Coordinates of C-alpha atoms and ligand atoms in Angstrom, one line a residue:
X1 CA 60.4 -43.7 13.5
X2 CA 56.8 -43.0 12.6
X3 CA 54.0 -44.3 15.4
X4 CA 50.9 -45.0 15.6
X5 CA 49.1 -45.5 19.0
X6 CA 46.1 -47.2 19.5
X7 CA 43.5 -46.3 22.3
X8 CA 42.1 -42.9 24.1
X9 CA 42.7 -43.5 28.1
X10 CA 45.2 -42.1 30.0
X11 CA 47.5 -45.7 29.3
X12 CA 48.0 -44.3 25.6
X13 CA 48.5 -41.1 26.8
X14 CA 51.6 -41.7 29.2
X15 CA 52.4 -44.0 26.0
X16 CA 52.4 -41.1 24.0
X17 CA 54.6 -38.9 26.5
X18 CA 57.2 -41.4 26.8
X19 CA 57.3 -41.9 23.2
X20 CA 57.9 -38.2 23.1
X21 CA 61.0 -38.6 24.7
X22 CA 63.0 -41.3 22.2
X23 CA 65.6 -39.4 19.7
X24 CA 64.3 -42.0 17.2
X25 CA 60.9 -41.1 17.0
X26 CA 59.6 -38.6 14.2
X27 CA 56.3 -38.9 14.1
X28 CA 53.5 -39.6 16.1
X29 CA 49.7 -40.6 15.8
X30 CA 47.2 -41.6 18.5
X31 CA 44.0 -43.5 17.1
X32 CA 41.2 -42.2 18.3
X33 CA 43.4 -40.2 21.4
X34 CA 41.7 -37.6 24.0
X35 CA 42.7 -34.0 24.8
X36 CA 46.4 -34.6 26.6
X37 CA 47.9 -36.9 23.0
X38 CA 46.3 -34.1 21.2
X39 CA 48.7 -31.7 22.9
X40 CA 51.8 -34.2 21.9
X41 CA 50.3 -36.5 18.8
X42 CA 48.3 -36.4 16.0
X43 CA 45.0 -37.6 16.7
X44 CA 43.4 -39.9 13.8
X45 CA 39.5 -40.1 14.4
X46 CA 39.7 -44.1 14.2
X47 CA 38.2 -46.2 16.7
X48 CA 40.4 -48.7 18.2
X49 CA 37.8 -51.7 17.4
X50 CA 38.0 -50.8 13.6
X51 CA 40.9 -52.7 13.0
X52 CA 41.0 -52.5 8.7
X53 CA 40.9 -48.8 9.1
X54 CA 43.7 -49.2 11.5
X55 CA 45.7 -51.4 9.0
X56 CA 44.7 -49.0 6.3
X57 CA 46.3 -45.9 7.9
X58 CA 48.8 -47.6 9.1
X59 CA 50.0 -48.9 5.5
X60 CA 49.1 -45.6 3.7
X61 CA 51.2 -43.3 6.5
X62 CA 54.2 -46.0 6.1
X63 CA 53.9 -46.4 9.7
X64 CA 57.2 -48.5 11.2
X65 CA 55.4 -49.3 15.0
X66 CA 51.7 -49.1 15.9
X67 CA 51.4 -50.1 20.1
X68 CA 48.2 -51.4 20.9
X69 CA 46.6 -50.0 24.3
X70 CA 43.6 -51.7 25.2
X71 CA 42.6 -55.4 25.5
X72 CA 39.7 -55.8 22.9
X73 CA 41.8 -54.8 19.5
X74 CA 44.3 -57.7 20.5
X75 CA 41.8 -60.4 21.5
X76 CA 40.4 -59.3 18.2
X77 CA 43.3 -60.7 16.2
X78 CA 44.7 -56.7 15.6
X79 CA 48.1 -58.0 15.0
X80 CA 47.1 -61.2 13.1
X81 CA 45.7 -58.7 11.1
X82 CA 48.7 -56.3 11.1
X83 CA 51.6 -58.9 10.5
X84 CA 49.3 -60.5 7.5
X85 CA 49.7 -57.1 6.0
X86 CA 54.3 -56.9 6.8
X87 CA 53.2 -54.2 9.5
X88 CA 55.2 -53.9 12.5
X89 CA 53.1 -54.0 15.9
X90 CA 53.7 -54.7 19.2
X91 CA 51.1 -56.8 21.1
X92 CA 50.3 -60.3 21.3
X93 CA 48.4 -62.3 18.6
X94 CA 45.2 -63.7 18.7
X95 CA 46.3 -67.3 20.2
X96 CA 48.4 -65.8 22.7
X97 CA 46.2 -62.3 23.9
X98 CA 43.4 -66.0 25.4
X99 CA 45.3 -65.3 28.3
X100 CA 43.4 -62.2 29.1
X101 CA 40.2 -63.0 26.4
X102 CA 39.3 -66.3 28.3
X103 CA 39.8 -67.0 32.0
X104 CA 39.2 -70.8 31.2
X105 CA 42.4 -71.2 28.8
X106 CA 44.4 -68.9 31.6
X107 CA 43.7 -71.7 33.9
X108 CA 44.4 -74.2 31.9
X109 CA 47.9 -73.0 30.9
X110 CA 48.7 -72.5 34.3
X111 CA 47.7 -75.8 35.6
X112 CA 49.5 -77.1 32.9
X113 CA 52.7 -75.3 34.0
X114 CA 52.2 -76.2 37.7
X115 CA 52.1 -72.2 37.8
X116 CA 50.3 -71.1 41.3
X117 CA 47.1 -70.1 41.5
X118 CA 43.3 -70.2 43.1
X119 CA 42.4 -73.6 43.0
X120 CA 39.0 -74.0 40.1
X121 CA 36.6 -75.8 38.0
X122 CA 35.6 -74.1 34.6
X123 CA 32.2 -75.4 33.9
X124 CA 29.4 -74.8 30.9
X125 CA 26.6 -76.3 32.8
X126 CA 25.0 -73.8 35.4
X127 CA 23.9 -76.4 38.1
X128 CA 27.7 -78.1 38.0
X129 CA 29.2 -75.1 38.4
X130 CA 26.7 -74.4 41.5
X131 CA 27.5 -77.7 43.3
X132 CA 31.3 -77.4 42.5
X133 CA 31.0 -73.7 44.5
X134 CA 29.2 -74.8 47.1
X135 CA 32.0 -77.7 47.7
X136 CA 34.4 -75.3 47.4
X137 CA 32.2 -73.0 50.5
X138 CA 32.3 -69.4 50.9
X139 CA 33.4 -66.7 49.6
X140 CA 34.5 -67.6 46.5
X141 CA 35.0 -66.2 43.0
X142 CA 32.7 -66.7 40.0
X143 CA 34.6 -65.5 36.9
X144 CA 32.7 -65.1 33.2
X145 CA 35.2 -66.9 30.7
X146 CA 35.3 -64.3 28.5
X147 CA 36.0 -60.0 28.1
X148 CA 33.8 -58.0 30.5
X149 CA 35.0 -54.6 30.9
X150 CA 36.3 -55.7 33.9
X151 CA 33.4 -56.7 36.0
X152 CA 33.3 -60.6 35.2
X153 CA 34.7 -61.5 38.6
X154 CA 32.3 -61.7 41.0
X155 CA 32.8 -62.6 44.5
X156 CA 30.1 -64.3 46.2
X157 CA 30.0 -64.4 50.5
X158 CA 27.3 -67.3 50.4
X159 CA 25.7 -69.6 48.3
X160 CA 22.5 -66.8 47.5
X161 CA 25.2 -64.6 46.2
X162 CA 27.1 -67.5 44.4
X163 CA 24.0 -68.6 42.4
X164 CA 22.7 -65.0 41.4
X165 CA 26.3 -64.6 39.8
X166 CA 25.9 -67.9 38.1
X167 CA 22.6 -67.0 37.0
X168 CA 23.4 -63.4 35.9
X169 CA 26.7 -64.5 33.6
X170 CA 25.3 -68.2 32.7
X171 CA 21.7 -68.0 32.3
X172 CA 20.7 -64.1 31.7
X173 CA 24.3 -63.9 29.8
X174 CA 24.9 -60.3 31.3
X175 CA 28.3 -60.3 29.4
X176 CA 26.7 -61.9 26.4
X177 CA 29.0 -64.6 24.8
X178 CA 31.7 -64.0 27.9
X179 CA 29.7 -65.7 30.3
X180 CA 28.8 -68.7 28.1
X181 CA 31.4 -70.7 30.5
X182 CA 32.5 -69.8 33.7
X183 CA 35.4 -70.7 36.3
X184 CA 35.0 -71.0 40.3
X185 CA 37.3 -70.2 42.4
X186 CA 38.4 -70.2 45.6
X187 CA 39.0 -66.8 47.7
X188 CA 42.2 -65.9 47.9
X189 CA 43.1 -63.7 51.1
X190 CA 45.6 -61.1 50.4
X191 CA 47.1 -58.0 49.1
X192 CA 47.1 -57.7 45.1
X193 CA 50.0 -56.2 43.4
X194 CA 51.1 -55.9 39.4
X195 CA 53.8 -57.5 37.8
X196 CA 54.3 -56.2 34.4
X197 CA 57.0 -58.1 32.0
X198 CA 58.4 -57.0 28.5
X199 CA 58.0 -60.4 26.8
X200 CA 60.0 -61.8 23.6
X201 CA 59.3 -65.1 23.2
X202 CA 62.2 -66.7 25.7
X203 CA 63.0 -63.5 26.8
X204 CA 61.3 -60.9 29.1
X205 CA 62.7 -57.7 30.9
X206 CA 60.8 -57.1 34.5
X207 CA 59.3 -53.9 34.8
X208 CA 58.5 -52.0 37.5
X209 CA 56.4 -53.2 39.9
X210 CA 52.5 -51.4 41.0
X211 CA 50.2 -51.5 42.8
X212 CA 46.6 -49.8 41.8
X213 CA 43.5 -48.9 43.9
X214 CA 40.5 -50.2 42.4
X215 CA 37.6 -49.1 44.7
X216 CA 35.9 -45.3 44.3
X217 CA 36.3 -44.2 47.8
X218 CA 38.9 -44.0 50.1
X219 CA 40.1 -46.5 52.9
X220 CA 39.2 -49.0 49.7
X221 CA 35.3 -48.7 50.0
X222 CA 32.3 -48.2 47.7
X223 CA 32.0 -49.6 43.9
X224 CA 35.4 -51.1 42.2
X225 CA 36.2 -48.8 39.3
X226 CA 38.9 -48.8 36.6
X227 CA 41.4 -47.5 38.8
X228 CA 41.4 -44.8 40.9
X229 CA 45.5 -44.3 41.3
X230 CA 48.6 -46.4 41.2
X231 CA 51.8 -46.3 42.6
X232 CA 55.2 -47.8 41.7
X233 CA 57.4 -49.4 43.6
X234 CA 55.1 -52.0 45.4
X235 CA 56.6 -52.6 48.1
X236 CA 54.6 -55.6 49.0
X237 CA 55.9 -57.4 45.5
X238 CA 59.8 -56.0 46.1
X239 CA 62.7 -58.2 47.4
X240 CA 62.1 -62.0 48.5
X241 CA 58.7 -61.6 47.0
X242 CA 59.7 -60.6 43.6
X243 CA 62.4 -63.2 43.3
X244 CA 59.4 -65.8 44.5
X245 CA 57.1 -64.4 41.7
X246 CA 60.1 -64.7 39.1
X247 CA 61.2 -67.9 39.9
X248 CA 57.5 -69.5 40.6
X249 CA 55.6 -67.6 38.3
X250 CA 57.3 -66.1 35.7
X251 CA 59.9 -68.6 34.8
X252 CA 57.1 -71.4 34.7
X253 CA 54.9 -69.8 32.4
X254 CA 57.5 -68.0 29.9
X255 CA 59.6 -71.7 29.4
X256 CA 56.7 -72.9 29.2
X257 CA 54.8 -71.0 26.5
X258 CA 56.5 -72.5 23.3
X259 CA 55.3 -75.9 24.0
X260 CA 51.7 -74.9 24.1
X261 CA 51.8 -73.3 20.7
X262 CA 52.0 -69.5 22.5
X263 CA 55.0 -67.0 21.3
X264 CA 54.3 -64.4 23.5
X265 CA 55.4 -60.7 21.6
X266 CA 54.1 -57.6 23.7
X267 CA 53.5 -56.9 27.8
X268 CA 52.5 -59.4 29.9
X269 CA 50.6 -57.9 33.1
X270 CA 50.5 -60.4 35.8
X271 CA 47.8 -59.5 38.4
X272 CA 49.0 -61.2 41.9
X273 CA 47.7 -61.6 45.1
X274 CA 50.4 -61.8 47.8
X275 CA 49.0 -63.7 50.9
X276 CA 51.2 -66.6 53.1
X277 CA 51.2 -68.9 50.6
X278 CA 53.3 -66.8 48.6
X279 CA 52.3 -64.7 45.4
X280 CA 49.5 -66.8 43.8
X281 CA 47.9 -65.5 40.0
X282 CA 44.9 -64.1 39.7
X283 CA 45.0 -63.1 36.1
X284 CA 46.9 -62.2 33.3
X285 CA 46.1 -58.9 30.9
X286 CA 47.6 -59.3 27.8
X287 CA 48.5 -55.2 27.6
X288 CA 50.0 -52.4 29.9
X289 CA 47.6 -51.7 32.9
X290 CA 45.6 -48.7 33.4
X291 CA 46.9 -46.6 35.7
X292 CA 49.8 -48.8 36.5
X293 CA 51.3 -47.7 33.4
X294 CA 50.9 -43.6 34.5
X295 CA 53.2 -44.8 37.3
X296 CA 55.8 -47.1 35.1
X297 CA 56.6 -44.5 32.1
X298 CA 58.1 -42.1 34.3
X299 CA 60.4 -44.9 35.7
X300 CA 61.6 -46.3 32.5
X301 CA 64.5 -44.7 31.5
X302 CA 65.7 -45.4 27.9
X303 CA 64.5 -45.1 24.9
X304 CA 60.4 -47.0 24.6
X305 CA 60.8 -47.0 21.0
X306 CA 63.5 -49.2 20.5
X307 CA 62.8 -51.6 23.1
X308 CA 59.1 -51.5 21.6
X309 CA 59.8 -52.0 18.0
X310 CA 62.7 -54.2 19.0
X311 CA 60.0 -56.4 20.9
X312 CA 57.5 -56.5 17.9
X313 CA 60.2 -57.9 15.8
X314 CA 61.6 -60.5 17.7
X315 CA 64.2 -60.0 19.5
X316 CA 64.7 -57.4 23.2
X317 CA 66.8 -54.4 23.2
X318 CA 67.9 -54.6 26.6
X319 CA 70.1 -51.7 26.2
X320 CA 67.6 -49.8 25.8
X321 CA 66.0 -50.1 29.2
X322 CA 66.9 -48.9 32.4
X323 CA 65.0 -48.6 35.6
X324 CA 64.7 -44.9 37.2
X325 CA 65.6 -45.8 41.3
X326 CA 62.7 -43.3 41.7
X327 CA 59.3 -43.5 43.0
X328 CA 56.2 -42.7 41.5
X329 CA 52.4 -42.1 42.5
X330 CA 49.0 -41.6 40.3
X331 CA 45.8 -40.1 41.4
X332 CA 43.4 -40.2 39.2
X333 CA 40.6 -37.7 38.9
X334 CA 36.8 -38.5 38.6
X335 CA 33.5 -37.6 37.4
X336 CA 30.6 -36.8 39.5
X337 CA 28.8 -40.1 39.6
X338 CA 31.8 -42.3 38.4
X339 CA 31.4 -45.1 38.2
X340 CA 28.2 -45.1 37.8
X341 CA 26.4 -42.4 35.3
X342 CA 28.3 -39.1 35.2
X343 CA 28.1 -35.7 32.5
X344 CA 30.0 -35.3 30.1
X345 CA 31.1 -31.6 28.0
X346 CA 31.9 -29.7 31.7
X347 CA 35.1 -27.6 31.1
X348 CA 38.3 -28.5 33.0
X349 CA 40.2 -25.4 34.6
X350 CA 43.5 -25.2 36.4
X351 CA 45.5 -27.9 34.1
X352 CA 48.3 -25.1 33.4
X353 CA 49.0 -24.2 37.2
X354 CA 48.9 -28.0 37.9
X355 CA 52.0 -28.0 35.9
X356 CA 54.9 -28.7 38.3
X357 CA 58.4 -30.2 37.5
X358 CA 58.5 -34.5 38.2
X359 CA 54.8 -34.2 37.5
X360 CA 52.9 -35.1 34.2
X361 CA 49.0 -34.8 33.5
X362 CA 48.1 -37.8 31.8
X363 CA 44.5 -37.6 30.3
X364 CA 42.0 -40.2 30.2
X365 CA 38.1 -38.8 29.9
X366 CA 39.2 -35.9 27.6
X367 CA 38.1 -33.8 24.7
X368 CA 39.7 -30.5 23.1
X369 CA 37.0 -28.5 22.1
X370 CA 38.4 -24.9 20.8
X371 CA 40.8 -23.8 23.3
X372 CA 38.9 -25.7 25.9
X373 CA 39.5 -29.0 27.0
X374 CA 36.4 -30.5 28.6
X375 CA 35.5 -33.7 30.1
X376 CA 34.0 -36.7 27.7
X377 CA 34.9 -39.8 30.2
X378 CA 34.7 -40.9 33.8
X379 CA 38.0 -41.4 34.9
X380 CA 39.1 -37.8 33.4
X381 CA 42.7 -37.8 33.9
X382 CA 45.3 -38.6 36.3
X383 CA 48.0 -36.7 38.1
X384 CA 51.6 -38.4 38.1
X385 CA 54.4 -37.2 40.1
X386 CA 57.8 -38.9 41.1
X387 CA 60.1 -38.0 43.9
X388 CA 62.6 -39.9 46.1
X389 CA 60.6 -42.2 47.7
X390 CA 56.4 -42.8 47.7
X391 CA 55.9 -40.2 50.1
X392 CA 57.6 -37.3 48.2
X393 CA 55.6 -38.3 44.6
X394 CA 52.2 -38.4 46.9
X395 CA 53.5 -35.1 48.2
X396 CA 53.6 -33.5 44.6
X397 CA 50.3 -35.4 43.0
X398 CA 48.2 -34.1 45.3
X399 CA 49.7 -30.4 45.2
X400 CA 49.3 -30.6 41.4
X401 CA 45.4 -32.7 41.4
X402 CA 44.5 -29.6 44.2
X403 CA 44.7 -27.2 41.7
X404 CA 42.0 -28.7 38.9
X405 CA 38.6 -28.2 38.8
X406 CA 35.7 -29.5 37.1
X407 CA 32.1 -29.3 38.5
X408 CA 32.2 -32.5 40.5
X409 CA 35.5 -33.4 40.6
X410 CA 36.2 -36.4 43.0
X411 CA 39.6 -38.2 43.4
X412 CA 40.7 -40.4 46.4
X413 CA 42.9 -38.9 49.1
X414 CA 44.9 -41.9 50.3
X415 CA 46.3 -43.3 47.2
X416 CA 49.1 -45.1 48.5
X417 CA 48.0 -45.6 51.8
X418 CA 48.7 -49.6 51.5
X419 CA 52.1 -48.7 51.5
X420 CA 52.5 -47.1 54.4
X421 CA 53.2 -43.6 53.6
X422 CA 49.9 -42.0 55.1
X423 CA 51.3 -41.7 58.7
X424 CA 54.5 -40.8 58.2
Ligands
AMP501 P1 39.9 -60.6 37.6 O1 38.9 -60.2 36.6 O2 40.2 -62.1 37.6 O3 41.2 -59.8 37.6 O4 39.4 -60.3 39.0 C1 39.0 -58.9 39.4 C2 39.3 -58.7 40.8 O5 38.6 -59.6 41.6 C3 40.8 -58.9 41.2 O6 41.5 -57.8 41.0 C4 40.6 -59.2 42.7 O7 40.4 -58.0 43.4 C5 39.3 -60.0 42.7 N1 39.6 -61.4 42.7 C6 39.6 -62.2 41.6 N2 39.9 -63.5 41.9 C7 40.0 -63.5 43.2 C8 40.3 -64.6 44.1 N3 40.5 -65.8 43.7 N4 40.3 -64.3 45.4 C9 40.2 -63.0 45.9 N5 39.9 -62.0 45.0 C10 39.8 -62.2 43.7
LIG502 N1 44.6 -51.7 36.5 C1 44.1 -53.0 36.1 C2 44.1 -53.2 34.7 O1 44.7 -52.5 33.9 O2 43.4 -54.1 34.2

């Protein structure tokens, strides 16, 4: 099988590494890739926003499965694009990627499938959405509709707050088109946890469940960040809770799909907040999560390919999936400065004596240059390890992330802590 990936973080990169592993795969590319999927792939200087050159190679390379990474190429219509052309992808279409591109359709879907989540208004008009907030009372959440790296959910404490982040999205349009509409609502109390699904249409595979750790600095303070480490099981989302979120949440909305015109093809990432009401939805990402998915490659077992290309074409391989009883644990490393402004270009050491067995470096921030590989990102790679239970893969991350350096290097030191493995 010939494969190109598209996308640069460290997502693609554990992509890569587990692609690496299937006996059907023969070649692989990574479009535009960072220093770790040069060591395993073919990079192919294409951005992952240029979707005709990414059809082109795709065609002209006789490619039989490109896997998309990131959000924006498949709210684009990449695989619209890819399927007009008889090219295999996995990924959702246009249509059915709105659950991630627009906050106000994810609402609406799940009020329409009685799916649980925050209770909202979606508004266009600044001052209804202020009045329907301040009904609601404090906190709660102001959400722009659309794409926004991320930082479109703002949570405002009181009503000051609440109307600065109405005026910053709705008025000074601070994510540009994203924040032409908005959706309030309320504050859910809680502990978040991932759900990612395989999804055919009908069908879907659970995978592994994770839990990432979005703030900078350790005991969950300072700025929120891409993610700062992951680890897999979650046991917060295991057990009674699992079968709650299956049988609430995931049955609800996959049934329910075809009859609102989605066919969901390609992961499904369910972001959940787990609090006494049960596991309620905070929002969907229509792609694998970064750095869940540096924690859920090294517990697939089976052969990614097939169930991929499988997936893109219809119909799921379940055969080809098993679930590795181990645990696993992320940590990723950081710039100086991230997430705010940070260098770039400063030579990473130590990656060869990081090497352990059950651990992989997954790059994120990464550029070969020569021999060197040197940083060109913020969150500049992660260290995943696996072991027995959490405690054991925390064990071996941190042994291996010790022994890297870049001038500023910062990673947190509790990753995991929210599962109780710090005191042991
Ligand atoms: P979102 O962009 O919707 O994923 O929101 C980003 C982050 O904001 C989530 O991961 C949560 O930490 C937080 N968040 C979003 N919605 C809520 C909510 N209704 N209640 C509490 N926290 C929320
Ligand atoms: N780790 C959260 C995400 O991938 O959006």
């Amino acid at each position: 099988m010939k494969i190109l990936v598209v996308g640069s973080g460290g997502r693609e990169h554990a992509l890569c590494w587990k692609l690496r592993q299937s006996p059907q795969l023969r070649q692989l590319w990574c479009a535009p890739g960072n220093g770790g999927t040069a060591a395993i792939a073919e990079n192919v200087p294409i951005k992952a926003s240029d979707i005709p050159a990414l059809a082109r190679f795709a065609e002209t390379n006789g490619t039989d499965l490109t896997i998309v990474g990131p959000e924006a190429p498949l709210c684009d219509g990449i695989v619209d694009a890819f399927r007009a052309r008889g090219l295999r992808i996995f990924g959702p279409d246009r249509n059915a990627a709105r659950l991630e591109g627009s906050k106000v359709f994810a609402k609406e879907v799940m009020d329409r499938l009685g799916v649980p989540t925050a209770r909202s208004g979606t508004f266009a008009d600044p001052a209804a959405a202020r009045d329907f907030g301040h009904r609601l009372g404090f906190p709660h959440v102001v959400k722009a509709d659309g794409l926004a790296a991320g930082k479109g959910a703002i949570i405002a404490p009181d009503a000051a707050a609440a109307d600065a982040a109405i005026r910053q999205i709705m008025e000074e349009k601070a994510f540009g088109a994203a924040g032409e509409r908005v959706v309030v609502e309320e504050f859910l109390d809680g502990e978040e946890a991932s759900l990612q699904l395989l999804v055919c249409g009908r069908e879907w595979v659970v995978l592994p469940t994770s839990q990432d750790h979005k703030r900078v600095g350790d005991g969950d303070t300072g700025p929120n960040t891409g993610g700062m480490g992951a680890y897999s099981p979650a046991p917060i989302l295991e057990g009674a809770a699992l079968a709650e979120a299956e049988n609430r949440i995931v049955g609800p909305l996959l049934e329910g799909f075809p009859s609102l015109g989605i066919d969901y093809r390609g992961l499904l990432y369910v972001g959940l907040m787990i609090g006494r009401g049960g596991p309620k939805v905070l929002e969907f990402n229509c792609r694998f999560g970064d750095p869940e998915t540096q924690v859920l490659m090294p517990r697939i077992e089976g052969d990614l390919a097939t169930l991929l290309l499988g997936c893109s074409e219809g119909h799921l391989e379940r055969s080809s999936f098993a679930l590795s009883p181990k645990s696993a644990l992320c940590v990723v490393a950081a710039a100086p400065g991230y997430p705010g402004d940070y260098p770039t270009g400063q030579p990473i050491s130590g990656l060869d004596q990081a090497a352990a067995p059950d651990v992989a470096i997954f790059h994120a921030g990464t550029r070969k240059d020569g021999d060197r590989i040197i940083t060109a990102g913020g969150r500049v790679l992660a260290v995943a390890a696996t072991g027995k239970d959490l405690r054991t893969a925390r064990d071996r991350a941190y042994a291996s992330i010790s022994k890297i350096h870049f001038p500023g290097v910062h990673y947190r030191t509790d990753i995991g802590a929210r599962a109780g493995i710090n005191n042991l």
